[in-house]
Tab-separated table of N, CA, C and O in Angstrom:
chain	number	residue	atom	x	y	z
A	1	UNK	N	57.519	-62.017	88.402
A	1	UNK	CA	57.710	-61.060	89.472
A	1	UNK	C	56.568	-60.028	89.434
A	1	UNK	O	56.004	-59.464	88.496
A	2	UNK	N	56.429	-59.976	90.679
A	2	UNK	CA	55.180	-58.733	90.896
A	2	UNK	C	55.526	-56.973	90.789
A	2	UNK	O	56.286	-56.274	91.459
A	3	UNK	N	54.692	-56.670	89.746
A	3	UNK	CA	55.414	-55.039	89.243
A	3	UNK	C	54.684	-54.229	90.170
A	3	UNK	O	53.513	-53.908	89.965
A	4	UNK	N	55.321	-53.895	91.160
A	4	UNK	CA	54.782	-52.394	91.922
A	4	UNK	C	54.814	-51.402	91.362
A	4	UNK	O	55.863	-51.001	90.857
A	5	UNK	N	53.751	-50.769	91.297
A	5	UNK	CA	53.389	-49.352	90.482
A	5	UNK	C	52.239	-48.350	91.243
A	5	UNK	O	51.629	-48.448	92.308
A	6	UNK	N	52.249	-47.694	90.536
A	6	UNK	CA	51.082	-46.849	91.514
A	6	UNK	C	49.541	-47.670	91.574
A	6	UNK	O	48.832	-48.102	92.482
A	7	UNK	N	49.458	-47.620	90.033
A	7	UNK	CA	48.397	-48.979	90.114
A	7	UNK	C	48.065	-50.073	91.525
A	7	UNK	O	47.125	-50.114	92.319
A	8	UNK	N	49.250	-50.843	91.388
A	8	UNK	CA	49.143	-51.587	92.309
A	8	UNK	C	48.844	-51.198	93.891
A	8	UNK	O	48.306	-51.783	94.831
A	9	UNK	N	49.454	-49.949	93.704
A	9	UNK	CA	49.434	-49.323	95.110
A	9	UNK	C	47.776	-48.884	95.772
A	9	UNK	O	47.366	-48.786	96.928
A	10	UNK	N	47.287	-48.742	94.784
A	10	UNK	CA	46.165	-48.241	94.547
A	10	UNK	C	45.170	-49.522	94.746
A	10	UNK	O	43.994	-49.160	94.742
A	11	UNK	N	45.255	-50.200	94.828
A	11	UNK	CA	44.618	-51.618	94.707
A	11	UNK	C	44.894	-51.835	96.335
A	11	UNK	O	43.999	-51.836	97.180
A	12	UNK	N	45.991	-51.978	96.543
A	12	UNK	CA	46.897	-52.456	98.011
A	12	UNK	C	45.719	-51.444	98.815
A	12	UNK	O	44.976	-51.873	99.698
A	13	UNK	N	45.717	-50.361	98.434
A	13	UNK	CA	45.700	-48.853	99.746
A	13	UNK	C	44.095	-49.519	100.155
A	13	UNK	O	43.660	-49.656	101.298
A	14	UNK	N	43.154	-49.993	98.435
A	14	UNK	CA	41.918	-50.261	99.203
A	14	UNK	C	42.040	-51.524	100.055
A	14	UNK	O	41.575	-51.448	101.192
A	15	UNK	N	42.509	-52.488	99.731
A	15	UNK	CA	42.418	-53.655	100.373
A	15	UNK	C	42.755	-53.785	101.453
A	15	UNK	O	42.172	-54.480	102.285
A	16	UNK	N	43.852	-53.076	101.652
A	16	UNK	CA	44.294	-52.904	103.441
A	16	UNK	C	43.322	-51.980	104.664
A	16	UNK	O	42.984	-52.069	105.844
A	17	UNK	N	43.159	-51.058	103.464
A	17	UNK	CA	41.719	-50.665	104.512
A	17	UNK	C	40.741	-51.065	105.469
A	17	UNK	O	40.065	-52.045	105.159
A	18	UNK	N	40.445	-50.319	106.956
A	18	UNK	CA	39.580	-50.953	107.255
A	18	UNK	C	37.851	-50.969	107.256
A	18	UNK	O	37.206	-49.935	107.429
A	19	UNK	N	37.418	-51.884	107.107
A	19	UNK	CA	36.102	-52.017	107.154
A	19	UNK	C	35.688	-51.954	105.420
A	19	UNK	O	34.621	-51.375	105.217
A	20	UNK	N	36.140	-52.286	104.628
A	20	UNK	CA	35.849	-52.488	103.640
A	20	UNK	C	35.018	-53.787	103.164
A	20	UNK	O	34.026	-54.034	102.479
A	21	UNK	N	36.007	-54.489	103.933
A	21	UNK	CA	35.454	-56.015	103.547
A	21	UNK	C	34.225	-56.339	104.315
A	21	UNK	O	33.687	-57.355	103.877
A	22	UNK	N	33.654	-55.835	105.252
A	22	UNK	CA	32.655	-55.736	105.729
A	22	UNK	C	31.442	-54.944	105.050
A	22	UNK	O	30.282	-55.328	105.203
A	23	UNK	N	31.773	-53.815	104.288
A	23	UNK	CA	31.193	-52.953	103.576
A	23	UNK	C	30.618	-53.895	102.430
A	23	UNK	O	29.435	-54.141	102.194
A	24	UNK	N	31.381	-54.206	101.993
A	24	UNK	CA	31.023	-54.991	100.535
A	24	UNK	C	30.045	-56.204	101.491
A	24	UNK	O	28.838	-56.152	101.726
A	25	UNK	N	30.556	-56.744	101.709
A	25	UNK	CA	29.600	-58.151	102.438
A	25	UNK	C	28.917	-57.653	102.502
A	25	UNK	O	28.221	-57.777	101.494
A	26	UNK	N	28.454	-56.865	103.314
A	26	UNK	CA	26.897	-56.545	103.958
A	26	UNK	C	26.055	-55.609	102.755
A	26	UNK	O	24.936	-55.150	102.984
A	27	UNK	N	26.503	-55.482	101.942
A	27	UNK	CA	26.042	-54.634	100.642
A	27	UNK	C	25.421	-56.332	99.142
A	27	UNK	O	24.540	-56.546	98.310
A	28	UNK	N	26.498	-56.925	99.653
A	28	UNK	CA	26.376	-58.354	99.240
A	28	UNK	C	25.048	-58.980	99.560
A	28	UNK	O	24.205	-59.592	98.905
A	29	UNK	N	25.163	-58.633	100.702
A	29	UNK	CA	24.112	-59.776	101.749
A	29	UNK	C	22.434	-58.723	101.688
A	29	UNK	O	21.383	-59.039	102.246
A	30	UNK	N	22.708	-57.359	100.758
A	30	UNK	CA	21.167	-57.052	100.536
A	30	UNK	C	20.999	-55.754	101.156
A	30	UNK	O	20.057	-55.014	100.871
A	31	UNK	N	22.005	-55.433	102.101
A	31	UNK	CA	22.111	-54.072	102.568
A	31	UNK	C	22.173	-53.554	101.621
A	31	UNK	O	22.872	-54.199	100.840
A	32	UNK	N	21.687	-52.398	101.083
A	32	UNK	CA	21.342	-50.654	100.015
A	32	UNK	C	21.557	-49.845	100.521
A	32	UNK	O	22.473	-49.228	99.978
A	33	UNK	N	21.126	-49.302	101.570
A	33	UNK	CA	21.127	-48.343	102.110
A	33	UNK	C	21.836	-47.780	103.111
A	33	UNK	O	21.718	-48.608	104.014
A	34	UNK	N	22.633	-46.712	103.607
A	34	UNK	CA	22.979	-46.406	104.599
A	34	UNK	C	22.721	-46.888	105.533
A	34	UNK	O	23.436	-47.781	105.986
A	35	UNK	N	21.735	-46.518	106.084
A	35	UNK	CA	21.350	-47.046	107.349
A	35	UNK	C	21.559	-48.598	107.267
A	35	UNK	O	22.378	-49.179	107.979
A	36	UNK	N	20.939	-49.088	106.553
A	36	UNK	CA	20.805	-50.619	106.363
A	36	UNK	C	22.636	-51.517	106.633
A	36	UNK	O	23.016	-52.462	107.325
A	37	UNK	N	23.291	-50.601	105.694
A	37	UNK	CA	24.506	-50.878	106.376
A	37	UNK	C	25.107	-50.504	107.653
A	37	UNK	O	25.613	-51.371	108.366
A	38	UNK	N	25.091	-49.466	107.937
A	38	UNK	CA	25.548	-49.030	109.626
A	38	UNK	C	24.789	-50.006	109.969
A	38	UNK	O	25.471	-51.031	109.956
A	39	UNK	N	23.602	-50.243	110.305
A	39	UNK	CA	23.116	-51.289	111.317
A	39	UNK	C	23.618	-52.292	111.045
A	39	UNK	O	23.016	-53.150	111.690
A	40	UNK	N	24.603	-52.869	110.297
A	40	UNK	CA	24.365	-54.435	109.816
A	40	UNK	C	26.210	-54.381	110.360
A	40	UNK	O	26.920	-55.384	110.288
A	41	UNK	N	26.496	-53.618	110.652
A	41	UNK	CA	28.243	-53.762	111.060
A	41	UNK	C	28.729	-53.242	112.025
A	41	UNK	O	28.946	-52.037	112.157
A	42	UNK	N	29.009	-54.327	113.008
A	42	UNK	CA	29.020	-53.584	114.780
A	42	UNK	C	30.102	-53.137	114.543
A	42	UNK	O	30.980	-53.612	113.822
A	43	UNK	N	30.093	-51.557	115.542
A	43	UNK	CA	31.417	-50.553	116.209
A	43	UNK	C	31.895	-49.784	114.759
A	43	UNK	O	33.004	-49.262	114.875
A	44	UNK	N	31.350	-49.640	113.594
A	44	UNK	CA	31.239	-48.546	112.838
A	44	UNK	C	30.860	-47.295	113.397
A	44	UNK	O	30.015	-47.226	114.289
A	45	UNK	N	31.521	-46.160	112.852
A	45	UNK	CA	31.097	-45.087	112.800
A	45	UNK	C	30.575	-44.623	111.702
A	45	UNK	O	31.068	-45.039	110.653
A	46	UNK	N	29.360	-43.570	111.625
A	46	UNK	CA	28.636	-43.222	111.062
A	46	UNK	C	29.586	-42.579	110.293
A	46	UNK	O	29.389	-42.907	109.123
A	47	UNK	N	30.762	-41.626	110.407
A	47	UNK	CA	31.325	-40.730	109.677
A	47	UNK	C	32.457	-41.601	109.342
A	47	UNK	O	33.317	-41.235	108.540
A	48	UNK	N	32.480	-42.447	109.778
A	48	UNK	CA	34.183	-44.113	109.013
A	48	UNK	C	33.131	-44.552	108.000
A	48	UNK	O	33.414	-44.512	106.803
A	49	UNK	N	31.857	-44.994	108.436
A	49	UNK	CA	31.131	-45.316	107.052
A	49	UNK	C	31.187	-44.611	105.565
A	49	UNK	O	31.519	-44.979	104.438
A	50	UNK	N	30.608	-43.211	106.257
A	50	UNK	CA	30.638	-42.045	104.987
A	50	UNK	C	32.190	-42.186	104.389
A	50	UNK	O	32.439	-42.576	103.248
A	51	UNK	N	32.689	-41.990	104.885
A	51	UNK	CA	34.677	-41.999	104.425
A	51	UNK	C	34.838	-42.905	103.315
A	51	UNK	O	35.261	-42.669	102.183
A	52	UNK	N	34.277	-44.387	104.022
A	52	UNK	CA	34.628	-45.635	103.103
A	52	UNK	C	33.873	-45.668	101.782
A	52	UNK	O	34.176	-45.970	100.628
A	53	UNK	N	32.436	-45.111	102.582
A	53	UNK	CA	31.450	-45.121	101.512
A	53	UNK	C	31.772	-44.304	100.223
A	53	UNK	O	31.588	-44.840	99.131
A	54	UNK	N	32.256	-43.001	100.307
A	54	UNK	CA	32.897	-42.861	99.403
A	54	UNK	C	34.067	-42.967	98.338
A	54	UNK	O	34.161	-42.905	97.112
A	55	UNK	N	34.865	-43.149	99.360
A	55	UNK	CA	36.176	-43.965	98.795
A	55	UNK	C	36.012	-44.839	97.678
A	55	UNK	O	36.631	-44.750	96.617
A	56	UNK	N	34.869	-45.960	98.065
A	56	UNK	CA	34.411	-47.221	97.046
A	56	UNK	C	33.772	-46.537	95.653
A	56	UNK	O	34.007	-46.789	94.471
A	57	UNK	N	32.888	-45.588	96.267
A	57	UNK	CA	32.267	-44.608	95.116
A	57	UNK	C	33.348	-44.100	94.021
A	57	UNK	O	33.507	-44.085	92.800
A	58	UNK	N	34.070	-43.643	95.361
A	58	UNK	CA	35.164	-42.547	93.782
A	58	UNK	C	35.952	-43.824	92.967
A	58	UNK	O	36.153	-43.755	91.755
A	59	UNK	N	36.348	-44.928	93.739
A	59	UNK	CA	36.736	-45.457	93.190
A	59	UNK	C	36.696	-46.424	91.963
A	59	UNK	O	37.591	-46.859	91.238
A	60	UNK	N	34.958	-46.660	91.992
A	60	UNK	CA	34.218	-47.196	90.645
A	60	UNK	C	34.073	-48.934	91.573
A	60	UNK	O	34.048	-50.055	91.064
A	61	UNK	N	34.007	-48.569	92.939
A	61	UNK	CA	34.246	-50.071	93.558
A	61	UNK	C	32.202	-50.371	93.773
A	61	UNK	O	31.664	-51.477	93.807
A	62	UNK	N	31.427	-48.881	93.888
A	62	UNK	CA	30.263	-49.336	94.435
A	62	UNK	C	29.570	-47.772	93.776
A	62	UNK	O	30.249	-46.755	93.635
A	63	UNK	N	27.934	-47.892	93.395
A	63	UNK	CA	26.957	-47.058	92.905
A	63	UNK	C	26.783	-46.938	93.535
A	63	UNK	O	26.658	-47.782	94.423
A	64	UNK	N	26.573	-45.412	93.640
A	64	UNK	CA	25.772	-44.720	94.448
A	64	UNK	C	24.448	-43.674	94.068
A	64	UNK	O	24.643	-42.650	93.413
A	65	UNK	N	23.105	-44.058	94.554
A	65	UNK	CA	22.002	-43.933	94.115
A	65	UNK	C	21.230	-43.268	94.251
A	65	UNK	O	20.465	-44.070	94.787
A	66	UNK	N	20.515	-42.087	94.222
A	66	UNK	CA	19.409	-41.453	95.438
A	66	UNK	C	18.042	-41.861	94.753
A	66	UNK	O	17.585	-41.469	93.680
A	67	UNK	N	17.422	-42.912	95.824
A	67	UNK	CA	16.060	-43.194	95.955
A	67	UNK	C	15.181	-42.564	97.310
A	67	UNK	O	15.413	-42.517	98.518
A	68	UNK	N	14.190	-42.166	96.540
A	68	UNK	CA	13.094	-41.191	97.685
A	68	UNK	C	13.997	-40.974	98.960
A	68	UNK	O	14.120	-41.537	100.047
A	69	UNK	N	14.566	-39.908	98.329
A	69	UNK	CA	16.087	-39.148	99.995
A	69	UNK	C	16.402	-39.523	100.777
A	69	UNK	O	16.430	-39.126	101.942
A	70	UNK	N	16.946	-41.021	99.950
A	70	UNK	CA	18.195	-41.852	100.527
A	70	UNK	C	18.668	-42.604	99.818
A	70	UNK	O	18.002	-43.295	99.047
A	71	UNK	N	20.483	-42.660	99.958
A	71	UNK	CA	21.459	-43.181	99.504
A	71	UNK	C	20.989	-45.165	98.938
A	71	UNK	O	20.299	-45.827	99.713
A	72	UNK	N	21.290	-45.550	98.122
A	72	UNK	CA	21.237	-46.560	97.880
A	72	UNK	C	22.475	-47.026	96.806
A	72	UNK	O	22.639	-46.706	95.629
A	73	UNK	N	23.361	-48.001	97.781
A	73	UNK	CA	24.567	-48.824	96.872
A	73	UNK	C	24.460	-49.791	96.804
A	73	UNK	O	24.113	-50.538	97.719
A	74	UNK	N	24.877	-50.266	95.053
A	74	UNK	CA	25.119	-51.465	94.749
A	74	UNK	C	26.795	-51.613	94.397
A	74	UNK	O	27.546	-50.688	94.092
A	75	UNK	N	27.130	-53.008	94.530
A	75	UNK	CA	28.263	-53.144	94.217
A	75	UNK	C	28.493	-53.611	92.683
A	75	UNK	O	28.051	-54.501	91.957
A	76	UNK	N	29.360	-52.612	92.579
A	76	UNK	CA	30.264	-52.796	90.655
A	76	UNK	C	30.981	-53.687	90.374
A	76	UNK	O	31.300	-54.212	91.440
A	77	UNK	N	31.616	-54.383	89.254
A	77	UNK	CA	32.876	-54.646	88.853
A	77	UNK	C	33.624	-55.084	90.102
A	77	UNK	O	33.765	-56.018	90.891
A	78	UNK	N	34.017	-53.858	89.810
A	78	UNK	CA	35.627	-53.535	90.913
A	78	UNK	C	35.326	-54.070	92.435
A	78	UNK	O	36.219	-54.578	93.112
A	79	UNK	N	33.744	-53.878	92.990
A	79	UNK	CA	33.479	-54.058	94.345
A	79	UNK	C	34.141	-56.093	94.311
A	79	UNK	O	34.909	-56.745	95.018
A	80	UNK	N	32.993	-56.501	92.655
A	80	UNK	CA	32.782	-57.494	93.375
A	80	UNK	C	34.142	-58.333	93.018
A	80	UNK	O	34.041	-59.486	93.439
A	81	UNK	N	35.615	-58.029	92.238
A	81	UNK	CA	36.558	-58.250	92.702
A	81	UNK	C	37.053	-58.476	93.725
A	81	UNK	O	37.277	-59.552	94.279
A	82	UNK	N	37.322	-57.062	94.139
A	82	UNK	CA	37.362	-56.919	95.755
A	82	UNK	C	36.350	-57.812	96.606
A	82	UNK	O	37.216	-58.003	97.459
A	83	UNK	N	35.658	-58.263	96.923
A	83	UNK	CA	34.916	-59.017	97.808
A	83	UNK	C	35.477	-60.570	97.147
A	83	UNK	O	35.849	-61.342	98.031
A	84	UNK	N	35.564	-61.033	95.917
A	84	UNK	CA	36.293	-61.985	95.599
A	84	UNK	C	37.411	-62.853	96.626
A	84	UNK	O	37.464	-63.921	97.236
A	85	UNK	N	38.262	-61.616	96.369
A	85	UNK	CA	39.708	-61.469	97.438
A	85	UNK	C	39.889	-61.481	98.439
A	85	UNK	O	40.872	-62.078	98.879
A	86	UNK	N	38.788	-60.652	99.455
A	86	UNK	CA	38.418	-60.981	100.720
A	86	UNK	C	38.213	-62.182	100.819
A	86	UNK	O	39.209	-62.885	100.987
A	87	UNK	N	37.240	-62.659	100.770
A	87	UNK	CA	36.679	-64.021	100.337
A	87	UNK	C	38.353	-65.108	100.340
A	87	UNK	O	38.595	-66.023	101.126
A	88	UNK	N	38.918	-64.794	99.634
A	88	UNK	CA	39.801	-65.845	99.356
A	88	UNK	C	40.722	-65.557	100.658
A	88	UNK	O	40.591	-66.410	101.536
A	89	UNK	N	41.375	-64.804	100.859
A	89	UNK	CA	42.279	-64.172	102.248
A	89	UNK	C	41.261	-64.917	103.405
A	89	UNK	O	41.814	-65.752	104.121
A	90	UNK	N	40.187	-64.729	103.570
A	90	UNK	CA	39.307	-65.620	104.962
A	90	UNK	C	39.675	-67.224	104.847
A	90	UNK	O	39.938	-68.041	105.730
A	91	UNK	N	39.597	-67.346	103.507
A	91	UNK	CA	39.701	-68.894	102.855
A	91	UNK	C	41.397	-69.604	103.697
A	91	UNK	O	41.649	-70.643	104.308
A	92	UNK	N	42.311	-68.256	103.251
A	92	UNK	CA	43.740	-68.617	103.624
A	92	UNK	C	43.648	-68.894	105.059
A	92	UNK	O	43.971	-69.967	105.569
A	93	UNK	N	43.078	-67.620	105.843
A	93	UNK	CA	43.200	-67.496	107.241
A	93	UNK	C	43.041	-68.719	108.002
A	93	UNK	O	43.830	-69.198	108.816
A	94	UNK	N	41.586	-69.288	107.518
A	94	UNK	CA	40.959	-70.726	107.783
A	94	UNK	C	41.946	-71.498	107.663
A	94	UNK	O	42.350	-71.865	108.766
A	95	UNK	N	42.777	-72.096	106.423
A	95	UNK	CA	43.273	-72.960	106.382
A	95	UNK	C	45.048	-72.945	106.742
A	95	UNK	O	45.896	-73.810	106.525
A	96	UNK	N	45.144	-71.796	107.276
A	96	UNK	CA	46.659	-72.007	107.400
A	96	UNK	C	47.132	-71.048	108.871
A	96	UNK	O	48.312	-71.022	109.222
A	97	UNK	N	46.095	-70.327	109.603
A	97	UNK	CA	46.633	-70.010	110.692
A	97	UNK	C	44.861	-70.490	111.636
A	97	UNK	O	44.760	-70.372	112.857
C-alpha cells in the first residue's frame, strides 16, 4: 500500500504542476538559459517561467547558475527523476488512451 505523507505530497504537488515537464525537457534538450527556455516552450509566461523556475531550484530539482549576467540551469538528481516519470506517464498515455 501506498503511504501518503507529506513527503509524498510534496512529490505529487511538483508533478501535477504545470509546465514542468516541459521545463525539464527543454533544459534536457540543451536549453541553459532563460531565454533559451522561454523561447523553446510555446504560450509560457515569462513570470509562470520564473515561478517554476524557481520552484525546481528550491526544490534541489534544477542548478541554478550565473554566467556573464545570465541565469544558466542544469538539471539535478531530483530533475532527472522527475523527467524519468514524465517520460513514462507519455509512455502510458500512448499506449492506453
Amino acid at each position: 500500500m501506498i503511504r501518503v505523507d507529506e513527503s509524498f505530497e510534496e512529490v505529487h504537488g511538483i508533478i501535477r504542476s504545470r509546465w514542468i515537464p516541459e521545463i525539464l525537457d527543454s533544459i534536457k534538450a540543451g536549453n541553459h538559459s532563460y531565454g533559451e527556455i522561454l523561447d523553446s516552450i510555446d504560450y509560457i509566461s515569462g513570470t509562470e517561467l520564473n515561478r517554476k523556475l524557481n520552484l525546481l531550484v528550491e526544490k534541489r530539482a534544477l542548478e541554478k547558475r550565473e554566467e556573464s549576467n545570465r541565469s544558466h540551469y542544469d538539471v539535478l538528481e531530483l530533475g532527472e527523476d522527475l523527467h524519468h516519470i514524465f517520460y513514462h506517464l507519455v509512455e502510458l498515455k500512448e499506449k492506453y488512451f
